[in-house]
mmCIF file of N, CA and C and ligand atoms in Angstrom:
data_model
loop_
_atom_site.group_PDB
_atom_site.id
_atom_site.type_symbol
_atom_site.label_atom_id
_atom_site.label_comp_id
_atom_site.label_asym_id
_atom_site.label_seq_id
_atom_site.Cartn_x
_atom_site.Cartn_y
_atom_site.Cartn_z
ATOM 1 N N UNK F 1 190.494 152.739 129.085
ATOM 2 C CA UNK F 1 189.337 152.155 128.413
ATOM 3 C C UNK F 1 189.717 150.806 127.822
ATOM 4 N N UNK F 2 189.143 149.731 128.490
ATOM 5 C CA UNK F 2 189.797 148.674 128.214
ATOM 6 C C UNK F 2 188.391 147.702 128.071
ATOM 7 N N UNK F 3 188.190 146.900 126.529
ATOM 8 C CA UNK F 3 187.170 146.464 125.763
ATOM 9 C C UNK F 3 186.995 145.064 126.953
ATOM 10 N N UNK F 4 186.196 144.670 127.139
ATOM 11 C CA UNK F 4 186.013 143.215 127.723
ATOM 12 C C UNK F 4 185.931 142.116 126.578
ATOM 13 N N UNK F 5 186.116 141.015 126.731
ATOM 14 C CA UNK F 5 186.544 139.931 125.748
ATOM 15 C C UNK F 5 185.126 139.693 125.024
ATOM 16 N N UNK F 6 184.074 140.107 125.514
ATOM 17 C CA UNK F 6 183.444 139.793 124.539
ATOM 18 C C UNK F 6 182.786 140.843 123.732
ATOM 19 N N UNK F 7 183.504 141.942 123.616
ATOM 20 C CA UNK F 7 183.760 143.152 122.958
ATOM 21 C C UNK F 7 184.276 143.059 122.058
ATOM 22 N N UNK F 8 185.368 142.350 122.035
ATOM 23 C CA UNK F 8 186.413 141.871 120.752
ATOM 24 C C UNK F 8 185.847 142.151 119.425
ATOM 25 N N UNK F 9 186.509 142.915 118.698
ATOM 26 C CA UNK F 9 185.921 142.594 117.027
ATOM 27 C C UNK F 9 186.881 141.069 116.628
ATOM 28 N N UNK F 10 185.851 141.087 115.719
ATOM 29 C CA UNK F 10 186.148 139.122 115.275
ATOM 30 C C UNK F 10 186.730 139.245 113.807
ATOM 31 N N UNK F 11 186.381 140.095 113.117
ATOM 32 C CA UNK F 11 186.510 139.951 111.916
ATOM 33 C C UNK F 11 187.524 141.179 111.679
ATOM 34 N N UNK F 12 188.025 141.588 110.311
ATOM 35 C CA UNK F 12 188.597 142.743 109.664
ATOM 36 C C UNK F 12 187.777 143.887 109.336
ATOM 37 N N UNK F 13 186.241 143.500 108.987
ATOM 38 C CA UNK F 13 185.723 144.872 109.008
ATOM 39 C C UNK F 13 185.227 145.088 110.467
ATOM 40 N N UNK F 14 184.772 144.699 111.451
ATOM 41 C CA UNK F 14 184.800 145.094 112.886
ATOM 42 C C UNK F 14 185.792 145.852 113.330
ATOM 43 N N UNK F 15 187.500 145.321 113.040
ATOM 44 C CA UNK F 15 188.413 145.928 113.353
ATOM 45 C C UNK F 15 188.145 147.668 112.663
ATOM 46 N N UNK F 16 187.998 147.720 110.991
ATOM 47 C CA UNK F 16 188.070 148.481 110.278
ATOM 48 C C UNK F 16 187.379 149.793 111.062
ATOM 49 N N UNK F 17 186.097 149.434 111.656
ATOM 50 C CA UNK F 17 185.633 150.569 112.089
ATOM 51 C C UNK F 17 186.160 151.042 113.061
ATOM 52 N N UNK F 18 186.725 150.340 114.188
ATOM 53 C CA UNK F 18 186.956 150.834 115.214
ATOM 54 C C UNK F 18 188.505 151.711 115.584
ATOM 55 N N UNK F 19 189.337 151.364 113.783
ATOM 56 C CA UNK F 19 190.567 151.801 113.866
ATOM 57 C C UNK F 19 190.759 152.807 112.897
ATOM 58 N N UNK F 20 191.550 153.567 112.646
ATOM 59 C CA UNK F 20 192.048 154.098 111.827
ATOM 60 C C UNK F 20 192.337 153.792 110.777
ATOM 61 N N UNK F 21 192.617 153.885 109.689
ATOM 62 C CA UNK F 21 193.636 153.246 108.207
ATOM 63 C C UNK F 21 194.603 152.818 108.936
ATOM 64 N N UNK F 22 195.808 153.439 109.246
ATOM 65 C CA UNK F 22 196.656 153.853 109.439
ATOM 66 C C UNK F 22 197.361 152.228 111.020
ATOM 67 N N UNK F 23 196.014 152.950 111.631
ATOM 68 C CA UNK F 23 196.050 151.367 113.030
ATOM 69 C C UNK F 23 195.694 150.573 112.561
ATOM 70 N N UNK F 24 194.834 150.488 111.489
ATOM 71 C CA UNK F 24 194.699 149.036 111.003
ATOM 72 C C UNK F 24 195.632 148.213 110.974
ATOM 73 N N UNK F 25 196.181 149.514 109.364
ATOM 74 C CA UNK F 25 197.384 148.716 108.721
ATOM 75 C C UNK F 25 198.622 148.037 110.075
ATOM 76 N N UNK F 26 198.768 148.717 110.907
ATOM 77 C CA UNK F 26 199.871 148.313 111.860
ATOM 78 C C UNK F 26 199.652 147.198 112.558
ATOM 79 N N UNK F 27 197.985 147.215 113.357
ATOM 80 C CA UNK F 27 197.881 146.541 114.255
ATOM 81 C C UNK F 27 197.174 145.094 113.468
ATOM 82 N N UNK F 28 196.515 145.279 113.000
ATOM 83 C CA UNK F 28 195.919 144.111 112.183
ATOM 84 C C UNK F 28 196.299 143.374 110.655
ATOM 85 N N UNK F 29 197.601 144.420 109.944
ATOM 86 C CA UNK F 29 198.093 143.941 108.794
ATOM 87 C C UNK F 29 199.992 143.928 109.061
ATOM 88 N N UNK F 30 199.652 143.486 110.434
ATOM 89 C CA UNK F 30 201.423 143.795 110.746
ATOM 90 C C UNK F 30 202.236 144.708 109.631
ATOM 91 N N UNK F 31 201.786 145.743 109.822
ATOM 92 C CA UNK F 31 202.850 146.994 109.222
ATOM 93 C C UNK F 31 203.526 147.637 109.981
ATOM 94 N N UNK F 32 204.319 148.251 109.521
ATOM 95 C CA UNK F 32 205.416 149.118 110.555
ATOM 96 C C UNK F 32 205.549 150.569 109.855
ATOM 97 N N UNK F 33 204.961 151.489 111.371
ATOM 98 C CA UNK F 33 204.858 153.141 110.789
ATOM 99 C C UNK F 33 206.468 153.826 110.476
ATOM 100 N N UNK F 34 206.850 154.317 109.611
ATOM 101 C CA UNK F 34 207.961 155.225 109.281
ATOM 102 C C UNK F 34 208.779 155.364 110.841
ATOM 103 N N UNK F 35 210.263 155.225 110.671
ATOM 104 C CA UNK F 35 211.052 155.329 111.703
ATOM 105 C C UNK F 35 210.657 156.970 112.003
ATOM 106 N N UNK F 36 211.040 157.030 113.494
ATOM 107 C CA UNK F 36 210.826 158.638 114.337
ATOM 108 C C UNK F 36 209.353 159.288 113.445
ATOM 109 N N UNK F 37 208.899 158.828 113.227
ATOM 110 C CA UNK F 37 207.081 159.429 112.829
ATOM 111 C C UNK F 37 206.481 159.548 113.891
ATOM 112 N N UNK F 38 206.656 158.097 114.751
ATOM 113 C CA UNK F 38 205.377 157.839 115.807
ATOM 114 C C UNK F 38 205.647 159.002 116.933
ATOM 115 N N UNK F 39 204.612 158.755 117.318
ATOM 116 C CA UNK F 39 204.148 160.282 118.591
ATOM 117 C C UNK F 39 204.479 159.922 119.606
ATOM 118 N N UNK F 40 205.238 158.866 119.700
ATOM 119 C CA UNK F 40 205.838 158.381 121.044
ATOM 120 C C UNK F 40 207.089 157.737 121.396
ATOM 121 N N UNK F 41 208.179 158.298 119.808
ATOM 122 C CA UNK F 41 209.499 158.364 120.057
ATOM 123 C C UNK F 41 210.349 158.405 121.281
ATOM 124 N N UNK F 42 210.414 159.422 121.532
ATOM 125 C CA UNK F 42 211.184 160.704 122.652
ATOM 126 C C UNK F 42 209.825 160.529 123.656
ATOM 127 N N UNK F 43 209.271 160.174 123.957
ATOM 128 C CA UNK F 43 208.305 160.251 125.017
ATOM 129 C C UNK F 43 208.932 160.450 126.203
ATOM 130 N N UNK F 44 209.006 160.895 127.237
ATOM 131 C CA UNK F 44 209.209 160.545 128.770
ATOM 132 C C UNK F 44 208.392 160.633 129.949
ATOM 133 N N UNK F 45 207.445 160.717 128.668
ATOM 134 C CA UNK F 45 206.235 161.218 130.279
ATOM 135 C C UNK F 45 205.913 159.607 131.427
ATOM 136 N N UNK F 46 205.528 159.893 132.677
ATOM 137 C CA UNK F 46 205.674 158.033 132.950
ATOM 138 C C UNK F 46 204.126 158.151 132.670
ATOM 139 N N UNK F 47 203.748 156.435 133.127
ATOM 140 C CA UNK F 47 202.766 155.987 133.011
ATOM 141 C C UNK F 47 202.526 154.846 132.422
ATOM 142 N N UNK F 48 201.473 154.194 131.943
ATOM 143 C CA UNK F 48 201.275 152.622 131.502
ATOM 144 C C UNK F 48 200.718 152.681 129.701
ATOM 145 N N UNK F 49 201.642 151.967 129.144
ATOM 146 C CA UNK F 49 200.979 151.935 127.532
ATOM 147 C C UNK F 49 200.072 150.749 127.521
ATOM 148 N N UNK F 50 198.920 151.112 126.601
ATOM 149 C CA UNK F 50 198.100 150.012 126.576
ATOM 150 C C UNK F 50 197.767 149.680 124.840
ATOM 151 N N UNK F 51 197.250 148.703 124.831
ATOM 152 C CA UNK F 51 197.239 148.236 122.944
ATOM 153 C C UNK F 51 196.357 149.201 122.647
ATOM 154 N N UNK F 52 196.546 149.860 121.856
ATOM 155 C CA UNK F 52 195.297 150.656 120.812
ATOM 156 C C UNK F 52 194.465 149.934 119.954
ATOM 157 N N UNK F 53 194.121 148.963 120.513
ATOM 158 C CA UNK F 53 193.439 148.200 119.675
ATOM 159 C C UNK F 53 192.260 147.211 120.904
ATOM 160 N N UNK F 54 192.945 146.849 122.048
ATOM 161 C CA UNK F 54 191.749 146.334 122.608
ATOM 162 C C UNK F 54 192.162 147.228 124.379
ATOM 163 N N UNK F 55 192.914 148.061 124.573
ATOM 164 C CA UNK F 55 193.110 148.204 126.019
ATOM 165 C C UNK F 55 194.104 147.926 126.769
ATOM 166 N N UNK F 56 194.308 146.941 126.231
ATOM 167 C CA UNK F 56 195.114 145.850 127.694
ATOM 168 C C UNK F 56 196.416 146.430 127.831
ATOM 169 N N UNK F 57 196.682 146.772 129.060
ATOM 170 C CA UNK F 57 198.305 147.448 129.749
ATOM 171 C C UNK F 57 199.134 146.581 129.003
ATOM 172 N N UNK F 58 200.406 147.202 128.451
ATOM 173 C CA UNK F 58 201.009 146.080 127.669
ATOM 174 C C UNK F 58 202.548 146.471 128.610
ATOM 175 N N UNK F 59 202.911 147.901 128.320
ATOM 176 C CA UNK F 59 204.259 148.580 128.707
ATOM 177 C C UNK F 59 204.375 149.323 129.994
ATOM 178 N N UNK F 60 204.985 148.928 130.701
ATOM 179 C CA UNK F 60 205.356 150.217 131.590
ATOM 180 C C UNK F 60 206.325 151.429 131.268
ATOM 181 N N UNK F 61 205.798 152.774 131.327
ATOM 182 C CA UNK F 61 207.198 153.846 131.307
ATOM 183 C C UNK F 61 208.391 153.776 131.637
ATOM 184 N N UNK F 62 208.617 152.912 133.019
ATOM 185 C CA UNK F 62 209.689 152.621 133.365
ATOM 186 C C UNK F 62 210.770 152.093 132.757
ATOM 187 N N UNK F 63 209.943 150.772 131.961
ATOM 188 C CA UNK F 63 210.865 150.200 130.835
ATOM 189 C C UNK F 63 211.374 150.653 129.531
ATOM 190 N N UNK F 64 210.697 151.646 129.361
ATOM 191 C CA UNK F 64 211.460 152.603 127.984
ATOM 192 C C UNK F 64 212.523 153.475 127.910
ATOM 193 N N UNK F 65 213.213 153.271 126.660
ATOM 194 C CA UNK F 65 214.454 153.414 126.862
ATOM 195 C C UNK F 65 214.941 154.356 125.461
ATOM 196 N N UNK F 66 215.763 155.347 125.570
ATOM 197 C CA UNK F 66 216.311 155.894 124.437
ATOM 198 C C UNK F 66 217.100 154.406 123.609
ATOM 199 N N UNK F 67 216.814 153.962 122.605
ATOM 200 C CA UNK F 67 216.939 153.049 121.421
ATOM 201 C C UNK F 67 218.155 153.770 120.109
ATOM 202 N N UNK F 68 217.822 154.992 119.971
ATOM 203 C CA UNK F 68 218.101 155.589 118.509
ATOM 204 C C UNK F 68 217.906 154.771 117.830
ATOM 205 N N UNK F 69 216.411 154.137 117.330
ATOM 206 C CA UNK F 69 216.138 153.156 116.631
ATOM 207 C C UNK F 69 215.367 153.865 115.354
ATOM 208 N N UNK F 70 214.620 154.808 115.820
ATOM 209 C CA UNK F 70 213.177 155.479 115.506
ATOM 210 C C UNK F 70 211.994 155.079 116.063
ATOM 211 N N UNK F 71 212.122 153.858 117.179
ATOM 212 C CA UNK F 71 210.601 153.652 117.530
ATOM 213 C C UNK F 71 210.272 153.550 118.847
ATOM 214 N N UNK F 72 209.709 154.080 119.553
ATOM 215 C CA UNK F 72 209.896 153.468 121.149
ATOM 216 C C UNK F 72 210.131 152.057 121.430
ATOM 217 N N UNK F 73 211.049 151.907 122.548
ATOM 218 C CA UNK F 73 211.569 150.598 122.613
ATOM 219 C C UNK F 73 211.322 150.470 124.128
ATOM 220 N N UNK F 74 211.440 149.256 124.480
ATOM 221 C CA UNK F 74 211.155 148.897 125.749
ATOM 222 C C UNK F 74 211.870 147.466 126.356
ATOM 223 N N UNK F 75 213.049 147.792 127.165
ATOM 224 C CA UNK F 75 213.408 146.628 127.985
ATOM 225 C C UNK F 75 212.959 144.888 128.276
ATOM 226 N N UNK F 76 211.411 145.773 128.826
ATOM 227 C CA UNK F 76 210.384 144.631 128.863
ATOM 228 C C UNK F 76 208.918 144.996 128.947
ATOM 229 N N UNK F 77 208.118 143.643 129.368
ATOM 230 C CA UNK F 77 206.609 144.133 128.740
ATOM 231 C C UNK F 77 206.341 143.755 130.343
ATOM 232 N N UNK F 78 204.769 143.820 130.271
ATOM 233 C CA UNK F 78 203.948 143.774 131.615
ATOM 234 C C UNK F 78 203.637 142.016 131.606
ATOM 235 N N UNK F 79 204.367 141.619 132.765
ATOM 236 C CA UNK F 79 204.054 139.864 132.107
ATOM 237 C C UNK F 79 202.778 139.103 131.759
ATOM 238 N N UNK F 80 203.163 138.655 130.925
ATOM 239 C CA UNK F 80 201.757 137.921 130.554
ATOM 240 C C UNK F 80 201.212 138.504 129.514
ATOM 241 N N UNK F 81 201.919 140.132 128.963
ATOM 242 C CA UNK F 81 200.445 140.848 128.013
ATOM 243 C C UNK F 81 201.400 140.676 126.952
ATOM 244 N N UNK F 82 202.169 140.136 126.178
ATOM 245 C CA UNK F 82 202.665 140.353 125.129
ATOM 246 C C UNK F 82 203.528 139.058 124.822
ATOM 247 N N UNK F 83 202.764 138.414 123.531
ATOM 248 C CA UNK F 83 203.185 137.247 123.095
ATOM 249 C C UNK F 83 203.985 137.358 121.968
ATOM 250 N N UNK F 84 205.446 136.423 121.587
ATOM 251 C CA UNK F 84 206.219 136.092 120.913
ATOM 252 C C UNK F 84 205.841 135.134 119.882
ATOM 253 N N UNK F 85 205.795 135.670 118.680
ATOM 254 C CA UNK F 85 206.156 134.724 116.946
ATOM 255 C C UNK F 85 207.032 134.861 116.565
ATOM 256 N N UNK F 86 207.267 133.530 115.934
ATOM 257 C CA UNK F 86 208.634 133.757 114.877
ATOM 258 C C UNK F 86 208.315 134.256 113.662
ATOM 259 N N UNK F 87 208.946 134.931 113.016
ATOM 260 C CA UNK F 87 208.790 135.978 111.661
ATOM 261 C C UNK F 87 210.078 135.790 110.746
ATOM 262 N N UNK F 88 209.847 135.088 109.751
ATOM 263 C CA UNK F 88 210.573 135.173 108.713
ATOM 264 C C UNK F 88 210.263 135.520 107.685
ATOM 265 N N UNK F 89 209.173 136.636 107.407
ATOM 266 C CA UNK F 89 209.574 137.380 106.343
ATOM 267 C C UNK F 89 210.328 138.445 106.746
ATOM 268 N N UNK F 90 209.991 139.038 104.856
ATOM 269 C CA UNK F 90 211.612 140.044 104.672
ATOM 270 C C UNK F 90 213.491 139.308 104.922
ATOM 271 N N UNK F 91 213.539 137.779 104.504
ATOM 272 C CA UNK F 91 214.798 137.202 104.846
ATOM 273 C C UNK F 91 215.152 136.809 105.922
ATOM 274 N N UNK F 92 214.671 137.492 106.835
ATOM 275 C CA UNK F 92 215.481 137.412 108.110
ATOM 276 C C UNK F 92 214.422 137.081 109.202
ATOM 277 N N UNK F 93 215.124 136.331 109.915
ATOM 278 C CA UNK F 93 214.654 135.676 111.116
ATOM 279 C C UNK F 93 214.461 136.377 112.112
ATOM 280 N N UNK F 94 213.394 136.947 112.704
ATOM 281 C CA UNK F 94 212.908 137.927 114.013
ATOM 282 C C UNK F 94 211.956 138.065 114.695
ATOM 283 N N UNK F 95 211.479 137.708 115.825
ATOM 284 C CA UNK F 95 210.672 137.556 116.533
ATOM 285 C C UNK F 95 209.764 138.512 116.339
ATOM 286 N N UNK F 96 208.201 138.455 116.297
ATOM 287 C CA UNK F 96 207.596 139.383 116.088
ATOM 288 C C UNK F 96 206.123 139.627 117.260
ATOM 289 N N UNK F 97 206.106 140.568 118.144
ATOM 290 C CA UNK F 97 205.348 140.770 119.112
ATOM 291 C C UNK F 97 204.094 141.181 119.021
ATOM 292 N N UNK F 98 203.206 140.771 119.399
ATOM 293 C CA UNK F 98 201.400 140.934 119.580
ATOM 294 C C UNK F 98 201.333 141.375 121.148
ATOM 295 N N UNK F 99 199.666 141.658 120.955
ATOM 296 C CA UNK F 99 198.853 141.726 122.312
ATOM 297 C C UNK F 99 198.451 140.511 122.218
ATOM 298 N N UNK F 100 198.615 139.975 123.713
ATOM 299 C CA UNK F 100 198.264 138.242 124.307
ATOM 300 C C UNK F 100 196.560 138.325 124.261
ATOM 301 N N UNK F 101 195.893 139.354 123.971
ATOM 302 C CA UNK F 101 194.397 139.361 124.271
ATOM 303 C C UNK F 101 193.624 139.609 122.930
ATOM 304 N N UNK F 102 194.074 140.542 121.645
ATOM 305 C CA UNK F 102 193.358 140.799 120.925
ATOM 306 C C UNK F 102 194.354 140.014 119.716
ATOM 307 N N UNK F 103 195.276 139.813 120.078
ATOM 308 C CA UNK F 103 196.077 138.999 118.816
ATOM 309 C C UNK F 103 196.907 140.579 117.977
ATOM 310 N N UNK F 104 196.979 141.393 118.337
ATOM 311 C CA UNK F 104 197.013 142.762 117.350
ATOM 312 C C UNK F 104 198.819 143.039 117.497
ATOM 313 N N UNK F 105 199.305 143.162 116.351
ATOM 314 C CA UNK F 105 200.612 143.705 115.953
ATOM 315 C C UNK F 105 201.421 144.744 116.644
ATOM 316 N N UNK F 106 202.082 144.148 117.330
ATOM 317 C CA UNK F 106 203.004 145.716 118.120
ATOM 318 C C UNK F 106 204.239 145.844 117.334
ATOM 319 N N UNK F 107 205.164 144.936 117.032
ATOM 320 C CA UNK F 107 206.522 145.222 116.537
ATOM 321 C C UNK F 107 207.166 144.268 116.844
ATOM 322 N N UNK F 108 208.262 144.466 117.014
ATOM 323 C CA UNK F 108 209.313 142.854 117.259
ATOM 324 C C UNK F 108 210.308 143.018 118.280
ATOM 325 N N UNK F 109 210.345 142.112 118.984
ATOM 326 C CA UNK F 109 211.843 141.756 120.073
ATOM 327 C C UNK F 109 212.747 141.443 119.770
ATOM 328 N N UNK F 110 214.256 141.661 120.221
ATOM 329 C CA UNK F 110 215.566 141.972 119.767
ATOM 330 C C UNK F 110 216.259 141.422 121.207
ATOM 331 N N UNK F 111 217.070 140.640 121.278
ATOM 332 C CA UNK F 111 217.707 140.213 122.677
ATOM 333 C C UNK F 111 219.657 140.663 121.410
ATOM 334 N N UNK F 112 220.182 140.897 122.582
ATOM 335 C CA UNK F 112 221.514 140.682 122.771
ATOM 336 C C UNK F 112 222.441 141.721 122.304
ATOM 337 N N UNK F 113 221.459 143.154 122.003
ATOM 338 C CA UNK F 113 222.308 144.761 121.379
ATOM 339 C C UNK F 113 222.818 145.401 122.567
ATOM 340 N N UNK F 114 222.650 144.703 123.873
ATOM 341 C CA UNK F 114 223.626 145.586 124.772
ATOM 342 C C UNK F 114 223.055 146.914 125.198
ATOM 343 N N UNK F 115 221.745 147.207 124.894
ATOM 344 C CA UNK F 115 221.523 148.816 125.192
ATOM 345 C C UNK F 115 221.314 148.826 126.448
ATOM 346 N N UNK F 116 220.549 148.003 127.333
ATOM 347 C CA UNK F 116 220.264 148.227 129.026
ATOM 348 C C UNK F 116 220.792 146.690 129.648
ATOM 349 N N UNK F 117 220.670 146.801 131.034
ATOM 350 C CA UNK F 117 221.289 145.025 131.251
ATOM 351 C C UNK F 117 220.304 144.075 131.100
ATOM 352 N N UNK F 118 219.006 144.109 131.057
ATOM 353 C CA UNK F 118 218.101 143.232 130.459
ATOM 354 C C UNK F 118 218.252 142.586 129.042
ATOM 355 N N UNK F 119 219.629 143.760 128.234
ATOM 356 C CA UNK F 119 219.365 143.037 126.861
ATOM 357 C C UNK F 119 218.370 142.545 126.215
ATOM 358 N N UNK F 120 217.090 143.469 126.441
ATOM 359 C CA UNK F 120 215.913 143.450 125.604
ATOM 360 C C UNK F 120 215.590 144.405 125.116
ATOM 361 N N UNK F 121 215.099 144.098 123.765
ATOM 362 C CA UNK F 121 214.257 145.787 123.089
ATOM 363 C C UNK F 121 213.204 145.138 122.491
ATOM 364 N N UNK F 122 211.896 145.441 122.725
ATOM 365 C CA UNK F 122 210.852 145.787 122.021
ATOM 366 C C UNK F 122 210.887 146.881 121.575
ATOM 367 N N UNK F 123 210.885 147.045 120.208
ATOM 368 C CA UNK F 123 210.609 147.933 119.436
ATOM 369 C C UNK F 123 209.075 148.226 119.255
ATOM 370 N N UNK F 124 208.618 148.685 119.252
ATOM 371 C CA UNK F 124 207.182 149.119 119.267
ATOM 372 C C UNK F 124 206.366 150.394 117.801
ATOM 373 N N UNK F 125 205.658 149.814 117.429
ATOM 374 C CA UNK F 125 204.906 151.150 116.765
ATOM 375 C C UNK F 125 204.123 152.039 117.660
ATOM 376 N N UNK F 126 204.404 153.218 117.607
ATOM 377 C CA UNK F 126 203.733 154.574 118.070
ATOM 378 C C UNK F 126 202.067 153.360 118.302
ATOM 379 N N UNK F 127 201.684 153.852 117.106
ATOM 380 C CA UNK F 127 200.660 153.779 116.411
ATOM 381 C C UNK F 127 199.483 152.289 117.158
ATOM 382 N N UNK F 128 200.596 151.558 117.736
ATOM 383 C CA UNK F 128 200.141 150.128 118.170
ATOM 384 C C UNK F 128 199.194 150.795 119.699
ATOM 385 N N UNK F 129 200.042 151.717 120.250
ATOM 386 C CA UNK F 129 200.371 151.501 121.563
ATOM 387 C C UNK F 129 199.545 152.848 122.383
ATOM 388 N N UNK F 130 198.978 152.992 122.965
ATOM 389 C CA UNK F 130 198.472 154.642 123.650
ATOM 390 C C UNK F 130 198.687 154.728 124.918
ATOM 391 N N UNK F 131 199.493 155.912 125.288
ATOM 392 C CA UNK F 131 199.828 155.762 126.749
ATOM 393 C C UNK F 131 199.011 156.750 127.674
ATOM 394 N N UNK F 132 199.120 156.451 128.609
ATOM 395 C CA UNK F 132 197.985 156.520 129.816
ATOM 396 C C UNK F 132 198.727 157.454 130.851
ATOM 397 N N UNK F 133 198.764 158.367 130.989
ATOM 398 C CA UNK F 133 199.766 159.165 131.988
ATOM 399 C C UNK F 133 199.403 158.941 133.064
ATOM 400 N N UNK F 134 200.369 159.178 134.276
ATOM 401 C CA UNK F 134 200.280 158.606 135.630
ATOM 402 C C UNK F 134 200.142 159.256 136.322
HETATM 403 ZN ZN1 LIG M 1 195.169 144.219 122.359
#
């Protein structure tokens, strides 16, 4: 179920209705849900994650990866659906990842921890993301 662009909510209370508290706070107030909370930790089922917030395929199954982070993590994204900011709050300097279509909060990218040979992790919120089984 994927919103067409001129579906888009525009504002914060548009968003409000169509989300949860909880997705709000994540996807529209860049928050981050409690490590190992989200419902899609340990996942392995395959299939395509899409933003919980407007649709759009963001992740493939393929690219997810045991992290021991607490959050699902992912190698890489589906090109084109997931745009890079720089984020310096909280001190520290870290890239922080959206949906390229609704502007909405996924989590942040990490290059150079060595976990797969891509040397990428998106870290992801559960909460951002709904996956689509295959
Ligand atoms: Zn989106």
């Amino acid at each position: 179920m994927s919103l067409d662009d001129n579906e888009l909510p525009r504002t914060d209370d548009e968003w409000r209705v169509r989300l949860t508290p909880e997705e709000f706070h994540v996807l529209r107030e860049a928050g981050t849900e409690r490590p190992w909370t989200g419902e899609y930790v340990d996942t392995k089922t395959q299939g395509v994650y899409h933003c919980r917030a407007c649709g759009l395929e963001l992740f493939s199954s393929d690219t997810k990866f045991d992290s021991h982070c607490g959050w699902p993590s992912f190698d890489d994204a589906i090109p084109g659906r997931v745009k890079e900011i720089e984020d310096r709050t909280l001190g520290m300097a870290r890239t922080e990842i959206r949906c390229a279509r609704c502007d909405s909060h996924l989590g942040h990218v990490f290059h150079g921890e060595g976990f797969t040979p891509k040397d990428t992790r998106h870290c992801v919120n559960s909460v951002s993301i709904k996956l689509e089984p295959r």
